Coordinates of C-alpha atoms in Angstrom, one line a residue:
Q1 CA -14.9 -8.2 -27.8
S2 CA -17.6 -7.5 -25.2
D3 CA -17.6 -9.3 -21.9
A4 CA -20.5 -11.5 -23.1
Q5 CA -18.6 -12.4 -26.3
K6 CA -15.6 -13.4 -24.2
M7 CA -17.7 -15.6 -22.0
F8 CA -19.3 -17.4 -24.9
A9 CA -15.9 -17.8 -26.6
W10 CA -14.6 -19.3 -23.3
L11 CA -17.6 -21.7 -23.1
E12 CA -17.2 -22.9 -26.6
T13 CA -13.5 -23.4 -26.0
V14 CA -14.2 -25.6 -23.0
L15 CA -16.9 -27.5 -24.7
R16 CA -14.7 -28.2 -27.8
K17 CA -11.9 -29.5 -25.6
A18 CA -14.4 -31.7 -23.7
E19 CA -15.6 -33.0 -27.1
A20 CA -12.1 -33.7 -28.3
D21 CA -11.2 -35.5 -25.0
G22 CA -14.4 -37.6 -25.0
E23 CA -15.7 -36.0 -21.8
F24 CA -19.2 -35.2 -20.6
V25 CA -20.2 -31.8 -19.2
Y26 CA -22.5 -30.2 -16.7
I27 CA -23.3 -26.5 -17.0
L28 CA -23.9 -24.7 -13.8
D29 CA -24.7 -21.1 -14.3
H30 CA -26.4 -18.4 -12.2
I31 CA -29.2 -17.0 -14.4
P32 CA -31.7 -19.2 -16.3
I33 CA -31.7 -19.0 -20.0
N34 CA -35.1 -17.2 -20.1
A35 CA -34.8 -14.9 -17.1
N36 CA -35.3 -11.2 -17.3
F37 CA -31.7 -10.4 -16.5
Y38 CA -30.6 -12.6 -19.4
L39 CA -30.5 -10.5 -22.7
T40 CA -32.6 -12.4 -25.3
E41 CA -29.7 -12.3 -27.8
C42 CA -27.4 -13.9 -25.2
G43 CA -30.1 -16.5 -24.5
L44 CA -30.3 -17.4 -28.1
R45 CA -26.6 -17.6 -28.4
L46 CA -26.5 -20.0 -25.4
K47 CA -29.3 -22.0 -27.0
A48 CA -27.3 -22.4 -30.2
I49 CA -24.3 -23.6 -28.1
L50 CA -26.4 -26.0 -26.1
D51 CA -27.8 -27.4 -29.4
R52 CA -24.4 -27.8 -30.9
F53 CA -22.9 -29.7 -27.9
N54 CA -26.1 -31.3 -26.7
Y55 CA -24.7 -34.8 -27.0
I56 CA -22.0 -34.2 -24.4
I57 CA -23.9 -31.9 -22.1
R58 CA -25.4 -34.0 -19.3
G59 CA -27.1 -31.3 -17.2
H60 CA -27.9 -27.6 -17.1
I61 CA -28.6 -26.2 -13.6
S62 CA -29.3 -22.5 -12.7
G63 CA -30.5 -20.4 -9.8
H64 CA -31.0 -16.6 -9.4
T65 CA -34.8 -16.4 -9.6
H66 CA -35.3 -18.1 -6.2
Y67 CA -38.1 -20.1 -7.9
D68 CA -38.3 -23.9 -8.3
D69 CA -38.7 -24.2 -12.1
I70 CA -37.9 -26.2 -15.2
V71 CA -37.3 -24.6 -18.6
A72 CA -37.6 -26.7 -21.7
V73 CA -34.8 -25.7 -24.1
H74 CA -35.6 -26.3 -27.8
S75 CA -33.4 -26.9 -30.7
Y76 CA -32.1 -23.7 -32.3
F77 CA -33.2 -24.9 -35.7
D78 CA -36.3 -26.9 -34.8
D79 CA -38.5 -25.4 -32.1
S80 CA -40.6 -28.6 -31.9
K81 CA -37.7 -30.5 -30.5
I82 CA -36.7 -30.3 -26.8
I83 CA -32.9 -30.8 -26.6
S84 CA -32.4 -30.2 -22.8
M85 CA -33.9 -29.1 -19.6
N86 CA -32.7 -26.1 -17.7
Y87 CA -33.3 -26.9 -14.0
V88 CA -33.8 -23.8 -11.9
A89 CA -33.1 -24.6 -8.3
P90 CA -34.7 -22.7 -5.4
P91 CA -32.5 -20.9 -2.8
L92 CA -30.8 -21.9 0.4
T93 CA -31.9 -18.6 1.9
T94 CA -35.3 -17.2 3.0
Y95 CA -35.1 -14.3 0.5
S96 CA -38.5 -13.6 -1.1
H97 CA -40.3 -15.3 1.8
H98 CA -39.4 -18.9 0.6
Y99 CA -38.4 -21.8 2.8
P100 CA -34.6 -22.6 2.5
S101 CA -34.2 -25.4 0.0
F102 CA -31.5 -27.8 -1.4
R103 CA -31.7 -30.7 -3.8
V104 CA -29.8 -33.9 -4.4
F105 CA -29.4 -35.1 -8.0
D106 CA -29.1 -38.8 -8.9
I107 CA -26.8 -39.5 -11.8
D108 CA -26.4 -42.7 -13.9
S109 CA -22.8 -43.6 -13.4
S110 CA -22.6 -45.3 -16.8
T111 CA -24.1 -42.6 -19.0
M112 CA -23.6 -39.6 -16.6
N113 CA -27.2 -38.5 -17.3
L114 CA -29.3 -36.9 -14.7
I115 CA -32.0 -39.4 -13.8
D116 CA -33.8 -37.9 -10.8
Y117 CA -33.5 -35.4 -8.0
R118 CA -34.9 -35.0 -4.5
Q119 CA -36.0 -31.5 -3.3
Y120 CA -35.6 -30.8 0.4
R121 CA -36.9 -27.7 2.3
L122 CA -36.8 -26.3 5.8
N123 CA -39.8 -24.7 7.6
V124 CA -37.9 -21.9 9.3
T125 CA -40.8 -21.0 11.6
D126 CA -41.0 -24.5 12.9
A127 CA -37.2 -24.7 13.2
N128 CA -37.1 -21.6 15.3
Q129 CA -39.8 -22.9 17.6
K130 CA -38.2 -26.3 18.1
G131 CA -34.7 -25.0 18.2
E132 CA -33.5 -27.4 15.5
A133 CA -33.6 -27.7 11.8
D134 CA -35.8 -30.5 10.5
W135 CA -35.3 -30.7 6.7
F136 CA -38.1 -32.5 4.9
L137 CA -38.4 -34.1 1.5
A138 CA -40.7 -31.9 -0.5
Y139 CA -40.9 -34.1 -3.6
T140 CA -39.0 -36.4 -5.8
A141 CA -38.9 -35.2 -9.4
S142 CA -39.7 -38.5 -11.1
E143 CA -42.8 -38.9 -9.0
F144 CA -44.0 -35.3 -9.3
Y145 CA -43.6 -35.2 -13.1
D146 CA -44.7 -38.8 -13.4
V147 CA -41.8 -40.0 -15.5
K148 CA -39.4 -42.9 -15.3
D149 CA -36.4 -40.6 -15.3
L150 CA -35.5 -37.1 -16.3
S151 CA -34.9 -38.1 -19.9
D152 CA -38.6 -37.8 -20.6
M153 CA -38.4 -34.1 -21.1
K154 CA -41.4 -33.9 -23.4
K155 CA -43.7 -35.2 -20.7
M156 CA -42.2 -33.1 -18.1
A157 CA -42.7 -30.0 -20.2
K158 CA -46.4 -30.8 -20.4
K159 CA -46.8 -30.8 -16.6
K160 CA -50.0 -29.1 -15.4
V161 CA -48.9 -26.2 -13.3
K162 CA -52.0 -25.6 -11.2
G163 CA -52.0 -26.3 -7.4
K164 CA -48.9 -28.2 -6.3
Y165 CA -46.6 -26.9 -9.0
I166 CA -47.2 -23.3 -7.9
E167 CA -46.8 -24.2 -4.3
Y168 CA -43.5 -25.9 -5.0
R169 CA -42.4 -23.0 -7.3
Y170 CA -42.7 -20.6 -4.5
G171 CA -41.3 -22.8 -1.8
Q172 CA -44.4 -24.3 -0.1
T173 CA -45.0 -21.4 2.3
K174 CA -48.4 -20.0 3.2
E175 CA -47.9 -17.3 0.5
A176 CA -47.1 -20.0 -2.0
I177 CA -50.3 -21.9 -1.2
E178 CA -52.3 -18.7 -1.6
R179 CA -50.8 -18.2 -5.1
S180 CA -51.6 -21.7 -6.2
T181 CA -54.9 -20.8 -7.8
D182 CA -53.9 -17.4 -9.1
K183 CA -54.5 -17.4 -12.9
K184 CA -51.6 -14.9 -13.5
E185 CA -49.2 -17.0 -11.5
I186 CA -50.3 -20.1 -13.4
K187 CA -49.8 -18.4 -16.7
K188 CA -46.3 -17.2 -15.7
A189 CA -45.4 -20.7 -14.6
E190 CA -46.6 -22.2 -17.9
C191 CA -44.7 -19.7 -19.9
T192 CA -41.6 -20.2 -17.9
I193 CA -41.6 -23.9 -18.8
K194 CA -42.1 -23.5 -22.5
S195 CA -40.2 -20.3 -23.3
D196 CA -36.4 -20.6 -23.6
N197 CA -35.6 -16.9 -24.0
F198 CA -36.9 -13.8 -22.3
A199 CA -38.6 -12.3 -25.3
A200 CA -40.6 -15.5 -25.8
F201 CA -41.5 -15.6 -22.1
Y202 CA -42.6 -12.0 -22.0
D203 CA -44.7 -12.4 -25.1
C204 CA -46.3 -15.5 -23.7
A205 CA -46.9 -14.2 -20.2
Y206 CA -48.0 -10.7 -21.0
N207 CA -49.0 -10.9 -24.7
K208 CA -46.4 -8.3 -25.6
I209 CA -43.0 -8.3 -27.4
S210 CA -40.4 -7.0 -25.0
I211 CA -37.7 -6.0 -27.5
S212 CA -37.1 -5.7 -31.2
M213 CA -35.8 -8.9 -32.8
D214 CA -34.5 -7.0 -35.9
F215 CA -30.9 -7.7 -34.9
L216 CA -31.2 -11.5 -35.3

């Protein structure tokens, strides 16, 4: 078995045990399901697993890209149905010229569902001038996406990405604000939300097919 096959076998084993034990699961991984470092065939395999165990998976959170994104994950067998949301959290570092960020998720203690999150950031320039870190609340997810809670994934996936979405995506810095009206950036953000594997994203964002899908 390849390393990837071993990882998926391990994930399925853990999920089957959680299923047998009546437990709920949160998946915390490094690379989002549609990122360019995630091989499309691996993304599709993960998508199938997420679909199979969807009823016990209560959250899926990733990092890596240093962007603030959401990715709507669709059913493996029915692309019209959104089964989960891959939340891509921005970094705690300044890498890529972003403000350091962290977020706090709210969880329903009875269902264990993610119901909201608050995104915080730090203006490093301001902090250096003042000599102290003043973290500020950038936004609350339910307010920004105009939903009662995070279960309304269909409405979240239809969020217009112009302006504030791009600013938030790139960390609210001066560079982020400058990008907020860039048509290419808007297109990439739109495609990130609706594409749950890299080949689909690449085709959407650049009108090209990145790899052959003959192996599927």
